[in-house]
Each structure stands twice: as C-alpha cells, then as structure tokens.
GROMACS .gro file of C-alpha atoms in nm:
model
  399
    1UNK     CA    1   0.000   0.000   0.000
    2UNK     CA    2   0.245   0.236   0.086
    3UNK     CA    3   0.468   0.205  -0.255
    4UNK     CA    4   0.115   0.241  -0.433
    5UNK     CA    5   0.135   0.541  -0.273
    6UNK     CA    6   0.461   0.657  -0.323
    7UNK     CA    7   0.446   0.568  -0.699
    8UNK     CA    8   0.113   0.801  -0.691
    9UNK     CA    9   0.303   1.087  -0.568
   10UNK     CA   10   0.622   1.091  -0.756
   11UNK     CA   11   0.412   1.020  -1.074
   12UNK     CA   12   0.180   1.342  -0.974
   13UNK     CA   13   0.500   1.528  -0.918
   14UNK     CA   14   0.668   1.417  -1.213
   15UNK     CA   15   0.343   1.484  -1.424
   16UNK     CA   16   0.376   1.815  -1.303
   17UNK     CA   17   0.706   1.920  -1.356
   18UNK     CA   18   0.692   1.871  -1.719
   19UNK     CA   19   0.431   2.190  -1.761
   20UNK     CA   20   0.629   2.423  -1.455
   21UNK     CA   21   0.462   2.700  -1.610
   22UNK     CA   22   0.119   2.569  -1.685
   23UNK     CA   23   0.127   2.393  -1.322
   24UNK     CA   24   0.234   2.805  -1.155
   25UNK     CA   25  -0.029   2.930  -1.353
   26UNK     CA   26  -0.284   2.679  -1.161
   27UNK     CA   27  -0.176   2.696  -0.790
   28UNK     CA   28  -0.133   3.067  -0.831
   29UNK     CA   29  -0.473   3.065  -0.841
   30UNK     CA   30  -0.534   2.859  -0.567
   31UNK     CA   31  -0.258   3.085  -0.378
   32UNK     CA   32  -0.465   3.381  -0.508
   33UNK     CA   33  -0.822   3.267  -0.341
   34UNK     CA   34  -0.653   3.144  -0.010
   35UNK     CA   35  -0.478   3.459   0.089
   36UNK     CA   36  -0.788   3.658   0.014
   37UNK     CA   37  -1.023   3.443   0.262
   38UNK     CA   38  -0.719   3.423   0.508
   39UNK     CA   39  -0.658   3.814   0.425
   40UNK     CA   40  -1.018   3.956   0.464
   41UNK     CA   41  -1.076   3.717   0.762
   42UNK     CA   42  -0.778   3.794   0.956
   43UNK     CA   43  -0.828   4.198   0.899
   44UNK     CA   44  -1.245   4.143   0.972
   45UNK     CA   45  -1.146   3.973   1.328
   46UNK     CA   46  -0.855   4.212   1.394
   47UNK     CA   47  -1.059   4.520   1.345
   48UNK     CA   48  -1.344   4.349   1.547
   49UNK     CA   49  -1.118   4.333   1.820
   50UNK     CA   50  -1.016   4.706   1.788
   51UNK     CA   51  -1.363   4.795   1.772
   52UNK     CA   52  -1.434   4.616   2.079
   53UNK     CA   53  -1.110   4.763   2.270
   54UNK     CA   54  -1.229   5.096   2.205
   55UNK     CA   55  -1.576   5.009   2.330
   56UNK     CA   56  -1.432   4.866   2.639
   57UNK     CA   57  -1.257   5.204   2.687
   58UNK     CA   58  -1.623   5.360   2.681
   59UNK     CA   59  -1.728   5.165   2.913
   60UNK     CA   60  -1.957   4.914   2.665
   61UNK     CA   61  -1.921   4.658   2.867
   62UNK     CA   62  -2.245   4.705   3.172
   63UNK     CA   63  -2.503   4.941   3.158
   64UNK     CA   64  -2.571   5.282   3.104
   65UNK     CA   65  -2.862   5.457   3.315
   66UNK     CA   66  -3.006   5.832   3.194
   67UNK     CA   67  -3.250   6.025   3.205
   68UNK     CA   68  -3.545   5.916   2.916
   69UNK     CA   69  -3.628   6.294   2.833
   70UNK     CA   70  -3.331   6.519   2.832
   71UNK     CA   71  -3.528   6.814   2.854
   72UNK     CA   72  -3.655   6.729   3.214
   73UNK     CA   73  -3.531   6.865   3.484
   74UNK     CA   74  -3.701   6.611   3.737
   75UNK     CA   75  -3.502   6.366   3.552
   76UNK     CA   76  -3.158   6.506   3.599
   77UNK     CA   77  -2.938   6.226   3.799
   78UNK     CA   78  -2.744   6.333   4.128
   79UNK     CA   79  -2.560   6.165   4.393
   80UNK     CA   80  -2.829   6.025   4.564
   81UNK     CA   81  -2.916   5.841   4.222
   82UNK     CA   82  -2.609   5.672   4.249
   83UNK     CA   83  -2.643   5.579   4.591
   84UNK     CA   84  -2.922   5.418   4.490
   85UNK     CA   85  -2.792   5.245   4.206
   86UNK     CA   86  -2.507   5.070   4.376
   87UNK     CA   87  -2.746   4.960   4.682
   88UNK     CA   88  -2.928   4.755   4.408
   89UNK     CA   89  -2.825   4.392   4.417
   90UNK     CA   90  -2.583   4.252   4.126
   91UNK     CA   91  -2.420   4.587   4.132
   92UNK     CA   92  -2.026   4.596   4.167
   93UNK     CA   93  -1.972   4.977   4.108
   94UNK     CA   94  -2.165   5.270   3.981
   95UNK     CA   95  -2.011   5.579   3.867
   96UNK     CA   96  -2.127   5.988   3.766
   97UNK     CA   97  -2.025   6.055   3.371
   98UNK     CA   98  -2.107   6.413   3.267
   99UNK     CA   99  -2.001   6.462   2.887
  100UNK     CA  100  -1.943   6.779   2.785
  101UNK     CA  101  -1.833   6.903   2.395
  102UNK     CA  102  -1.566   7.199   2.427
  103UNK     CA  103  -1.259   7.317   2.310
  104UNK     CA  104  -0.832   7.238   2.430
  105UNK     CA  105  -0.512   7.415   2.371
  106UNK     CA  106  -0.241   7.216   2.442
  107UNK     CA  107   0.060   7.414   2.363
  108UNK     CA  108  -0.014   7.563   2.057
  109UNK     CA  109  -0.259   7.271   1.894
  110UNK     CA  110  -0.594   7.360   1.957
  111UNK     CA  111  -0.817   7.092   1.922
  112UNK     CA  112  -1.187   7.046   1.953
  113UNK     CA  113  -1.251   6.787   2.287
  114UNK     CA  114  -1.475   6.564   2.400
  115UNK     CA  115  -1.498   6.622   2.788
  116UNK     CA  116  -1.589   6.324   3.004
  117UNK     CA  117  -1.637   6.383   3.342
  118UNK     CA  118  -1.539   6.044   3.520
  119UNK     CA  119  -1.509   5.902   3.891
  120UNK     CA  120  -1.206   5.736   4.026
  121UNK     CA  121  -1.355   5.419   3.923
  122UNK     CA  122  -1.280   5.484   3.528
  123UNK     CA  123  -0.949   5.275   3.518
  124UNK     CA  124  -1.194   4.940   3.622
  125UNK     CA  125  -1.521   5.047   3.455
  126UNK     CA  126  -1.406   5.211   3.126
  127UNK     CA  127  -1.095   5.003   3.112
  128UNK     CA  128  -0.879   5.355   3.060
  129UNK     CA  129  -0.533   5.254   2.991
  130UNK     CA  130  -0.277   5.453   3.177
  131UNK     CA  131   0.063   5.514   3.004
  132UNK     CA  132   0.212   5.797   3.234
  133UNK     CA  133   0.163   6.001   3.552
  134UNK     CA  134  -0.157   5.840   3.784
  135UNK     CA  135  -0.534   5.836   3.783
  136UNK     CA  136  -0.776   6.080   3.922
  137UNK     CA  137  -0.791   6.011   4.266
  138UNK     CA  138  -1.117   6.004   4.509
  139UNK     CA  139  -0.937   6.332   4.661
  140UNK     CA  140  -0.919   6.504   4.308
  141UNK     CA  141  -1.314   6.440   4.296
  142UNK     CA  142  -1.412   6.565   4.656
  143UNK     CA  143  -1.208   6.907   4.582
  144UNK     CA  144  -1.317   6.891   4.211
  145UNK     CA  145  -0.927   6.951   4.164
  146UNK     CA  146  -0.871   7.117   3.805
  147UNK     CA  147  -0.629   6.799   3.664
  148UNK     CA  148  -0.706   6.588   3.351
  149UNK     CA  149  -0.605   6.267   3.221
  150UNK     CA  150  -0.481   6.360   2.824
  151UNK     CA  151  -0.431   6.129   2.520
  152UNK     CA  152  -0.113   5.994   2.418
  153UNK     CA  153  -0.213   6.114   2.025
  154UNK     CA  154  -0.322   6.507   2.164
  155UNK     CA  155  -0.022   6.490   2.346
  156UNK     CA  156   0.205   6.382   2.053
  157UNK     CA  157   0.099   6.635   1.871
  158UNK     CA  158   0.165   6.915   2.084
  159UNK     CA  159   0.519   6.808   2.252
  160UNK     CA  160   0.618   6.574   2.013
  161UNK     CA  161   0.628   6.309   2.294
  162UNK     CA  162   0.367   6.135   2.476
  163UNK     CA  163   0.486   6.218   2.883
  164UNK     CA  164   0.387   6.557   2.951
  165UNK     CA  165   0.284   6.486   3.347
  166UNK     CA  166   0.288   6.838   3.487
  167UNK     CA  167   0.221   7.085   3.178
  168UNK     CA  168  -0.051   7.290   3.137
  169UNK     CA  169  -0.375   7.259   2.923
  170UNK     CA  170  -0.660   7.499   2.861
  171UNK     CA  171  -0.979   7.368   2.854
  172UNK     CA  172  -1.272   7.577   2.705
  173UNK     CA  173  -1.620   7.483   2.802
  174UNK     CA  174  -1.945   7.771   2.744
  175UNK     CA  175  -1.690   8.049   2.611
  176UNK     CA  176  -1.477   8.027   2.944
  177UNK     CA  177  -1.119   7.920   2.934
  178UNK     CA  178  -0.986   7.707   3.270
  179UNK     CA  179  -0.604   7.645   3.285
  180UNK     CA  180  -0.559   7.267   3.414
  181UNK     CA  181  -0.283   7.036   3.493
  182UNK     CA  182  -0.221   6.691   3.316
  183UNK     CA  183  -0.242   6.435   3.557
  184UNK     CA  184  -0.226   6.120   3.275
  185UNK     CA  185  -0.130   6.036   3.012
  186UNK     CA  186  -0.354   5.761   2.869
  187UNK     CA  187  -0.338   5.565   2.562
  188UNK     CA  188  -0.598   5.657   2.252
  189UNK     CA  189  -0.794   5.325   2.272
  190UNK     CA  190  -0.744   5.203   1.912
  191UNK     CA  191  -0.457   5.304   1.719
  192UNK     CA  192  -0.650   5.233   1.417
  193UNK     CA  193  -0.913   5.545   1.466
  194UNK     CA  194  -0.641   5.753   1.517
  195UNK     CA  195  -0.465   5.687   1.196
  196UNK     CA  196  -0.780   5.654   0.963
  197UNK     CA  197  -0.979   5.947   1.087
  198UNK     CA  198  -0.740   6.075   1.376
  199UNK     CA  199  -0.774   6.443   1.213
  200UNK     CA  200  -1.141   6.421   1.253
  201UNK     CA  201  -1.230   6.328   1.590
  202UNK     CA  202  -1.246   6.524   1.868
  203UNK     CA  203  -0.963   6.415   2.127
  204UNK     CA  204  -1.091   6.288   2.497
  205UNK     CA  205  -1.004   6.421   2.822
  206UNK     CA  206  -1.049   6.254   3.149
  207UNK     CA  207  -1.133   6.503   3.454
  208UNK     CA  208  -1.290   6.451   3.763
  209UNK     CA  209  -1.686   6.461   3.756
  210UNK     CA  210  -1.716   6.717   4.011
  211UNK     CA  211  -1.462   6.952   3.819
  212UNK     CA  212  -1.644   6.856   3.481
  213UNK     CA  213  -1.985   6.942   3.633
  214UNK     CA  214  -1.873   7.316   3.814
  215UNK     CA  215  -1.756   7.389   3.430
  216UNK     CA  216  -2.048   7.330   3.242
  217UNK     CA  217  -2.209   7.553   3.560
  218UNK     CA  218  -2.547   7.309   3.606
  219UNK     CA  219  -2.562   7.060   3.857
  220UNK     CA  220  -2.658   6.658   3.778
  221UNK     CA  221  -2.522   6.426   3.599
  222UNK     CA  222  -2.567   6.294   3.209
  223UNK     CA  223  -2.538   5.939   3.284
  224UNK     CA  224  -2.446   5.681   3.554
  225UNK     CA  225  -2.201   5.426   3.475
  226UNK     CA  226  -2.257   5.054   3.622
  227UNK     CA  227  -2.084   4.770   3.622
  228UNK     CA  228  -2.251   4.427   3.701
  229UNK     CA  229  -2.116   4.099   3.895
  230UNK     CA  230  -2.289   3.870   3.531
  231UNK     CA  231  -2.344   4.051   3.234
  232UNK     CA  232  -2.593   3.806   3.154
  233UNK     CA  233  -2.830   3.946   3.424
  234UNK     CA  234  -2.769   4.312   3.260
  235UNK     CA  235  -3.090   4.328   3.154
  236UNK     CA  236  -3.308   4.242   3.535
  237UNK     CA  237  -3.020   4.460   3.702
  238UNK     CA  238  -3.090   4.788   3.448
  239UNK     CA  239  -3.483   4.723   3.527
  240UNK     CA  240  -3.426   4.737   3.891
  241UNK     CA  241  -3.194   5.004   3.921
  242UNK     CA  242  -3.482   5.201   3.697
  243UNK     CA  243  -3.771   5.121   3.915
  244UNK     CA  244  -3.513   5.232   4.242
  245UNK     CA  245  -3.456   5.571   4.040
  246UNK     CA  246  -3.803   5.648   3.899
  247UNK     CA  247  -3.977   5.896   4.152
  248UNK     CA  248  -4.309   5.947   3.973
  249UNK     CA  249  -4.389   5.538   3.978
  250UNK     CA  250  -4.447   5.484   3.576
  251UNK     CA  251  -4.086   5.370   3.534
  252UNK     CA  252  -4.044   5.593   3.249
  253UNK     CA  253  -3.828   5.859   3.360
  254UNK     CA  254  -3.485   5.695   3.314
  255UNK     CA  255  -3.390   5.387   3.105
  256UNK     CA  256  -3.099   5.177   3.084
  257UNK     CA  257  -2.931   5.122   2.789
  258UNK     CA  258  -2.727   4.716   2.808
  259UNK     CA  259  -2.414   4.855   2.642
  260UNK     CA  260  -2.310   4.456   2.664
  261UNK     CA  261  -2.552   4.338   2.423
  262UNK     CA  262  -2.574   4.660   2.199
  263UNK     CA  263  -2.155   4.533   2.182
  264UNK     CA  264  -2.288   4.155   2.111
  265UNK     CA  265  -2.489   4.320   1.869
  266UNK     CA  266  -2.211   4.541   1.721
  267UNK     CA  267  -1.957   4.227   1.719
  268UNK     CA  268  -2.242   4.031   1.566
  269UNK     CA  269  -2.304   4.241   1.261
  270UNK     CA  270  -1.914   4.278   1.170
  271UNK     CA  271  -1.902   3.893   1.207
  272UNK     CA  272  -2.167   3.882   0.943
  273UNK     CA  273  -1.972   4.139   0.724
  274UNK     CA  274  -1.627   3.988   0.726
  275UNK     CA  275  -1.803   3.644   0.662
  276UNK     CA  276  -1.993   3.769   0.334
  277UNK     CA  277  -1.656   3.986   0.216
  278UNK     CA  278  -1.478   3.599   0.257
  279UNK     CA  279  -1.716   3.432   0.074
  280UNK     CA  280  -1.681   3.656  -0.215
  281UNK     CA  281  -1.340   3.637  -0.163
  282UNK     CA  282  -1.432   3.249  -0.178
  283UNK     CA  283  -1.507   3.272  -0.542
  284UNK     CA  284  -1.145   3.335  -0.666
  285UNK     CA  285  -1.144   2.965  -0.528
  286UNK     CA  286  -1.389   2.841  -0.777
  287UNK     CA  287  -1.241   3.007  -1.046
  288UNK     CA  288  -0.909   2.890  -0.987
  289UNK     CA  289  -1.056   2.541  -0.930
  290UNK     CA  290  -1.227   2.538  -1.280
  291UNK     CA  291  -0.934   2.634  -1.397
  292UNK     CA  292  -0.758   2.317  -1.299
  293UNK     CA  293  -1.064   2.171  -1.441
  294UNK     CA  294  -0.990   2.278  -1.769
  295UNK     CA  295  -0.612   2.281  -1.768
  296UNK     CA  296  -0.619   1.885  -1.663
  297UNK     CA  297  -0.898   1.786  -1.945
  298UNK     CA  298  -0.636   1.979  -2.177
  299UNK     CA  299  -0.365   1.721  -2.050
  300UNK     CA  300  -0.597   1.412  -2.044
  301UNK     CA  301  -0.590   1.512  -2.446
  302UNK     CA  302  -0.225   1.537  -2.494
  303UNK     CA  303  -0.141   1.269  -2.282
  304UNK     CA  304  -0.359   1.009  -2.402
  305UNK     CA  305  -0.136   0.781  -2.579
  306UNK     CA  306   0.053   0.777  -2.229
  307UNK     CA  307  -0.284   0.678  -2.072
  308UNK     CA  308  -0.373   0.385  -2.334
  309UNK     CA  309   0.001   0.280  -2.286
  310UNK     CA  310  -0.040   0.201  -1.942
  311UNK     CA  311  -0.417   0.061  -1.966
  312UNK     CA  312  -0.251  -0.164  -2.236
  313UNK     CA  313  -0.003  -0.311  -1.994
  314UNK     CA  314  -0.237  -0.380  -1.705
  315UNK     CA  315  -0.301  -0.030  -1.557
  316UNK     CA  316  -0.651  -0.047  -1.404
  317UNK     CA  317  -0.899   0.227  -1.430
  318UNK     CA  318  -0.859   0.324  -1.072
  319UNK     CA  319  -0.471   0.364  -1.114
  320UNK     CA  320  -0.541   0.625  -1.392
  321UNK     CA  321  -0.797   0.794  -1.182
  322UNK     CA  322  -0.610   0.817  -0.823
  323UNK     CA  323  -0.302   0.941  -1.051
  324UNK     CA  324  -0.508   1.267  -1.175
  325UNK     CA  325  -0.706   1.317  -0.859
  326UNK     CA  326  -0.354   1.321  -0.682
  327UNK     CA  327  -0.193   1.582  -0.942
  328UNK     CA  328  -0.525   1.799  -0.887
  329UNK     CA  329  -0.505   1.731  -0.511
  330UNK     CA  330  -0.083   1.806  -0.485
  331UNK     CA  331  -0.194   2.127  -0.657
  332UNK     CA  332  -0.452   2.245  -0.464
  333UNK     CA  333  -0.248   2.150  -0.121
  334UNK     CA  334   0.087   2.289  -0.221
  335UNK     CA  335  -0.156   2.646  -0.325
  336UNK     CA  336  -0.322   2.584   0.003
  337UNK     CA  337   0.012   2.627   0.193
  338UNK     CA  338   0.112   2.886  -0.009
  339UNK     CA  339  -0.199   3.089   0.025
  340UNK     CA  340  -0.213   3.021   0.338
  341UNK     CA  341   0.147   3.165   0.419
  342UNK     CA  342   0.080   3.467   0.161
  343UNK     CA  343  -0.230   3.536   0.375
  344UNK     CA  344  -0.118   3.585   0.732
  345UNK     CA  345   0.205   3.749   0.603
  346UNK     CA  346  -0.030   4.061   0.408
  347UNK     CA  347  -0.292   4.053   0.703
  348UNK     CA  348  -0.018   4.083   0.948
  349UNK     CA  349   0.176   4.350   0.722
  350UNK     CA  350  -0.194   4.519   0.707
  351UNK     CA  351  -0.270   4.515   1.086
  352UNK     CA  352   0.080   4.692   1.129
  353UNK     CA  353   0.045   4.969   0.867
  354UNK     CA  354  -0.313   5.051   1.058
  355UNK     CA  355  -0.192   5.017   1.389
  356UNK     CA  356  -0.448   4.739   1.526
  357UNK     CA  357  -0.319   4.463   1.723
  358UNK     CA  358  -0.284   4.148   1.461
  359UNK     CA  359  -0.572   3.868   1.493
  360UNK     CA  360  -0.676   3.540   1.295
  361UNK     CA  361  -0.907   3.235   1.387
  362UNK     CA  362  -0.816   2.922   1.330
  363UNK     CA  363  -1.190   2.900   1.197
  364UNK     CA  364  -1.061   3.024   0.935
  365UNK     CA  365  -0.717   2.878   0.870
  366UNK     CA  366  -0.929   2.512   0.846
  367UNK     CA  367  -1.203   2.671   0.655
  368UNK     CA  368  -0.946   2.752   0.364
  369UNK     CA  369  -0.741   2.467   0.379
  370UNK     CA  370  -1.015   2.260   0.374
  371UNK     CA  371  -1.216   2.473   0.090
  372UNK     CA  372  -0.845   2.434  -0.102
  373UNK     CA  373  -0.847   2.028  -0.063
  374UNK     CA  374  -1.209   2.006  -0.178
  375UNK     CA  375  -1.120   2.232  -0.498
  376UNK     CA  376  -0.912   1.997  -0.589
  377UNK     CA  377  -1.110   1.680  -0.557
  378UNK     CA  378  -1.420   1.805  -0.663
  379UNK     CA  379  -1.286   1.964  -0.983
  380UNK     CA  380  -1.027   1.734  -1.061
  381UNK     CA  381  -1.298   1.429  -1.058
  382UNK     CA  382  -1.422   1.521  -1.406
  383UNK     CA  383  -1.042   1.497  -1.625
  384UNK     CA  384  -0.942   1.211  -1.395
  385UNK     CA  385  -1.296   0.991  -1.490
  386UNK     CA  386  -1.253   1.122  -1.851
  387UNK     CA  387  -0.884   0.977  -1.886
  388UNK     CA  388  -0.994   0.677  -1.684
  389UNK     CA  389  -1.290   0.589  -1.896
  390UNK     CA  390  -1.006   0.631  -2.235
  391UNK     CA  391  -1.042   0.289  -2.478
  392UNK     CA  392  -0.701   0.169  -2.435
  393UNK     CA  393  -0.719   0.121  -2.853
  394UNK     CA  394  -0.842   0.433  -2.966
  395UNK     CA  395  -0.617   0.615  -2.689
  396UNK     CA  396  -0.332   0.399  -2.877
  397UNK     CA  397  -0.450   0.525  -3.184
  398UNK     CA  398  -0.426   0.902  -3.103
  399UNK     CA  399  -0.213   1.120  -3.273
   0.00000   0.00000   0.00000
C-alpha cells in the first residue's frame, strides 16, 4: 500500500514538472483565493477586536442609566441616584459621567474635545489605559481639583512626545477658558481610529466629575455608569436600578441602555460582514478550481497515448484515476500552503500599517485549507474519470 502510494506521488510530481509554467499558472490561483479568505478574515477579526477595545474604553461593557427625556429637569441624575444604584443587588460599582463638547489648547494645537467627566472608578469600569503620571484620585473628585487625564495622540501632537505629566492645558467649556494640569497620560484606545480618521475626531479628556460638572455651571449628571457581577443578568439589574430611580412610579423617567448586548450586537453584525466579504473572496477559489478543471482535461488530451500505454499493460482504471485526482489534489495543497502563508504574512503587514493589534481564527485557517483540498477533488474528478474511462485502442490510436 504504501509504494502504491509513493508511486502516486512521484508520478503526480513528475506529471507536473513537465508543464512548470502551466502547473504556476494553476496553484497561483489557488494561492490567489486562499490569501484573500485568510486576508479579509484575519483583517475582519482584527478590526473586530479594535472595535471592541475601544468600546471597552467607553465603558460598553455594563449598563448605562439616563434620564429618558433630556429636557426634564425632574429627571436630571445626582448623587443620591447613584447611591441608589449601587445599593441595588448585582451591582459591583456605579459611577457619575457628565459629557461635555468643548474646546483644548495644548501648547499651541488647539483641538476640539470631547470632555468626560469620570469618577475614580474609570481605570476598572471604562478600562482607561494609563501610560504615564496616575489616575484621578477620590481626593481630586471631593475638591473637584482642576487635573485631567490627556491622550497619548493630543499629546504627541503638541510636545512631540507622549509624557507631559505636569504641563498645562486649557480647557474651554461655554466660552470660558480654565487652565488645568495633566495628571495622565492615557493611551488613545485604538490606534486604528487615530490613523484613519485621527484628524477628525475630537480628542478625549479625562477630569474629575465634580470639576467637569462646576464647568459646564449646572448641577446633575448625564449618565451613571454601572458595572454588574454577570453581564448576563444586565438586563433584570438595568430594570431594577430604573424602578429604584423612577420617583413618579411609571418607570419611564430613566432607562438603561445594556451597552453589553448593543456590543454583542455590534460584534455580531461585523461577524456577518467579514463572513460575506470571505465568501466573495471564496469565489477566486472556484475560479481557480475550474481552472484546474480545464487545464487537466487539456492534459488528459495530450497525454492520451501515455494513458492507453499504461491501460494496455495492465493499468486499471482506478490507477489512472487516483493518478489525476492526486496531481489535482498536490496542486490544490501545495496552493493551500502557499496561500495560506501569503495570507497571514499581508494581514499581518496590514494590521501593522493601521496600527491594530494582529488577529486570525483558526476557523478560518481550516475553513481555507479545507475549501483548497475540496477544490481539488471536486474539480479534478471530471479529467481524472474522462482519462480513466479512455479505450485503451483508440487512446493507442491518437495522434
């Protein structure tokens, strides 16, 4: 069995090393359709994961409580509303978030900001990634202390390095200008939004609640932060913590908004996207495999004097037809590899050049190797019946 074998696979090699050319042509097309799947796949899950960093560093990961009419005043949230949310049971922390749209001058880069107002909680509950200098502390919030946490990008950009602990920012919120110091330094949350649309997008700062909240000169609160023991009791905990908050007894005043499974639902849809990109990426596949198809039948046709030789001498049918399928099959593997290699090498290159941390599934590794195999098989079953079906006479009779 195993020299049956063997003879298979040095006659499929041999076979096809006489056409080098003709045999590139074919598993560059099988090289071609791999590294798109493993390309588009790879850059779909590693984007996914940015995505979801950079939710994580909004907090997307518990629930959101606000007011349900912004124009209420009865609805405005205050400390006692987050007393009351943390006293509700499944609740690990709760914390003030005022978010205010205003203005920064950090040197001499002036930048449209986007103010958030934050506890000393932030650094568990928004997942804020500290490169330099410390947090806000619970101190900083009780004397609403004019520091702020800056981003490593904003802070490029003025200094032309990312530790600036100690210098100066203005903040402009309402037409008034307040000097502050930087406390932080934190990192931007995706590299990959800073380099696509970077210019664009308003840079964050971090400052304490209190200090947020004397700026914008109105007291209360735009949103309480919580973050649950089981996200999968999200839902009960958000309805609870709204029925503990609601003063007129209708439950309508505030809502809470799952930011869990609105991020399930986020994840979900890109999952959906990257899959339908791959399967159109899917189709160079089939192309390349029909174009084995019709480069074999071509050699059935100019080798069938070799194929009526050996059914002369004894070759049986199967012989002829494991000695095709295993040229169509070396091709498709050996493009498999290749693709496969080709593949991770751009995705990786990709990931780098957009600054988002590389990612693949080995979903979808197996998914095109196996895709590759079956190209190969299923379209090299039509030359390899064809040349085993050849009338060893008339095949000896070919010119």
């Amino acid at each position: 069995m195993f020299d049956f074998l063997s003879d298979l696979l040095y006659n499929a090699a041999r076979n096809l090393g006489r056409k080098p050319l003709r045999t590139g042509m074919m598993i560059m097309g099988i090289v071609i359709g791999v590294a798109s799947v493993i390309l588009i796949s790879s850059i779909g899950e590693s984007g996914r994961n940015a995505i979801t960093s950079q939710l994580n560093s909004l907090g997307m990961d518990g629930l959101n409580i606000q007011a349900a009419s912004a124009v209420s005043s009865q609805s405005a949230l205050h400390d006692i509303d987050v007393q009351k949310s943390r006293q509700v049971k499944g609740v690990k922390a709760a914390m003030p978030i005022i978010m205010q749209i205003g203005g920064a001058q950090l040197r001499n880069v002036q930048k449209q900001a986007l103010i958030w107002g934050i506890g000393e909680q932030a650094r568990q509950m928004q997942t804020v990634h500290l490169l330099y200098g410390s947090m806000l502390t619970k101190s900083d919030i009780q004397n609403a202390a004019d520091v702020c946490l800056v981003e490593d990008a904003y802070a490029r950009a003025a200094y032309k390095r990312s530790n600036i602990v100690g210098k100066t920012i203005t903040v402009f919120v309402n037409s008034t200008s307040t000097d502050m110091k930087v406390k932080g330094i934190v990192a931007n949350g995706s590299g990959m939004f800073y380099n696509l649309v970077g210019n664009y997008i308003p840079s964050f700062l971090y400052m304490p609640y209190t200090t947020a909240e004397n700026l914008r000169g109105e007291d209360g609160y735009d949103q309480i932060a919580v973050q649950t023991y089981s996200e999968s009791n999200n839902d009960w905990i958000g309805n609870r913590i709204v029925s503990a908050l609601s003063t007129d007894g209708s439950g309508n005043t505030y809502v809470a908004m799952n930011m869990f499974k609105q991020r399930q639902q986020l994840s979900d849809v890109l999952n959906i996207i990257t899959l339908i990109i791959s399967a159109v990426g899917g189709i160079s596949l089939v192309v390349a495999g029909l174009g084995i198809m019709t480069v074999m039948t071509m050699s059935v046709s100019e080798r069938t004097r070799e194929i009526g030789i050996k059914k002369a001498i004894g070759a049986p049918k199967s012989a002829i037809l494991l000695e095709f399928l295993f040229e169509a099959l070396g091709i498709s593997i050996l493009g498999g590899m290749l693709g496969l290699a080709a593949g991770l090498s751009l995705a990786y290159t990709a990931t780098l050049v957009m600054h988002m941390p590389f990612a693949w599934t080995i979903r979808s590794v197996l998914f095109s190797t196996l895709l590759s195999v079956s190209i190969g098989v299923v379209f090299g079953v039509y030359p390899a019946v064809k040349a085993s079906n050849l009338n060893p006479v008339d095949a000896l009779r070919f010119e």
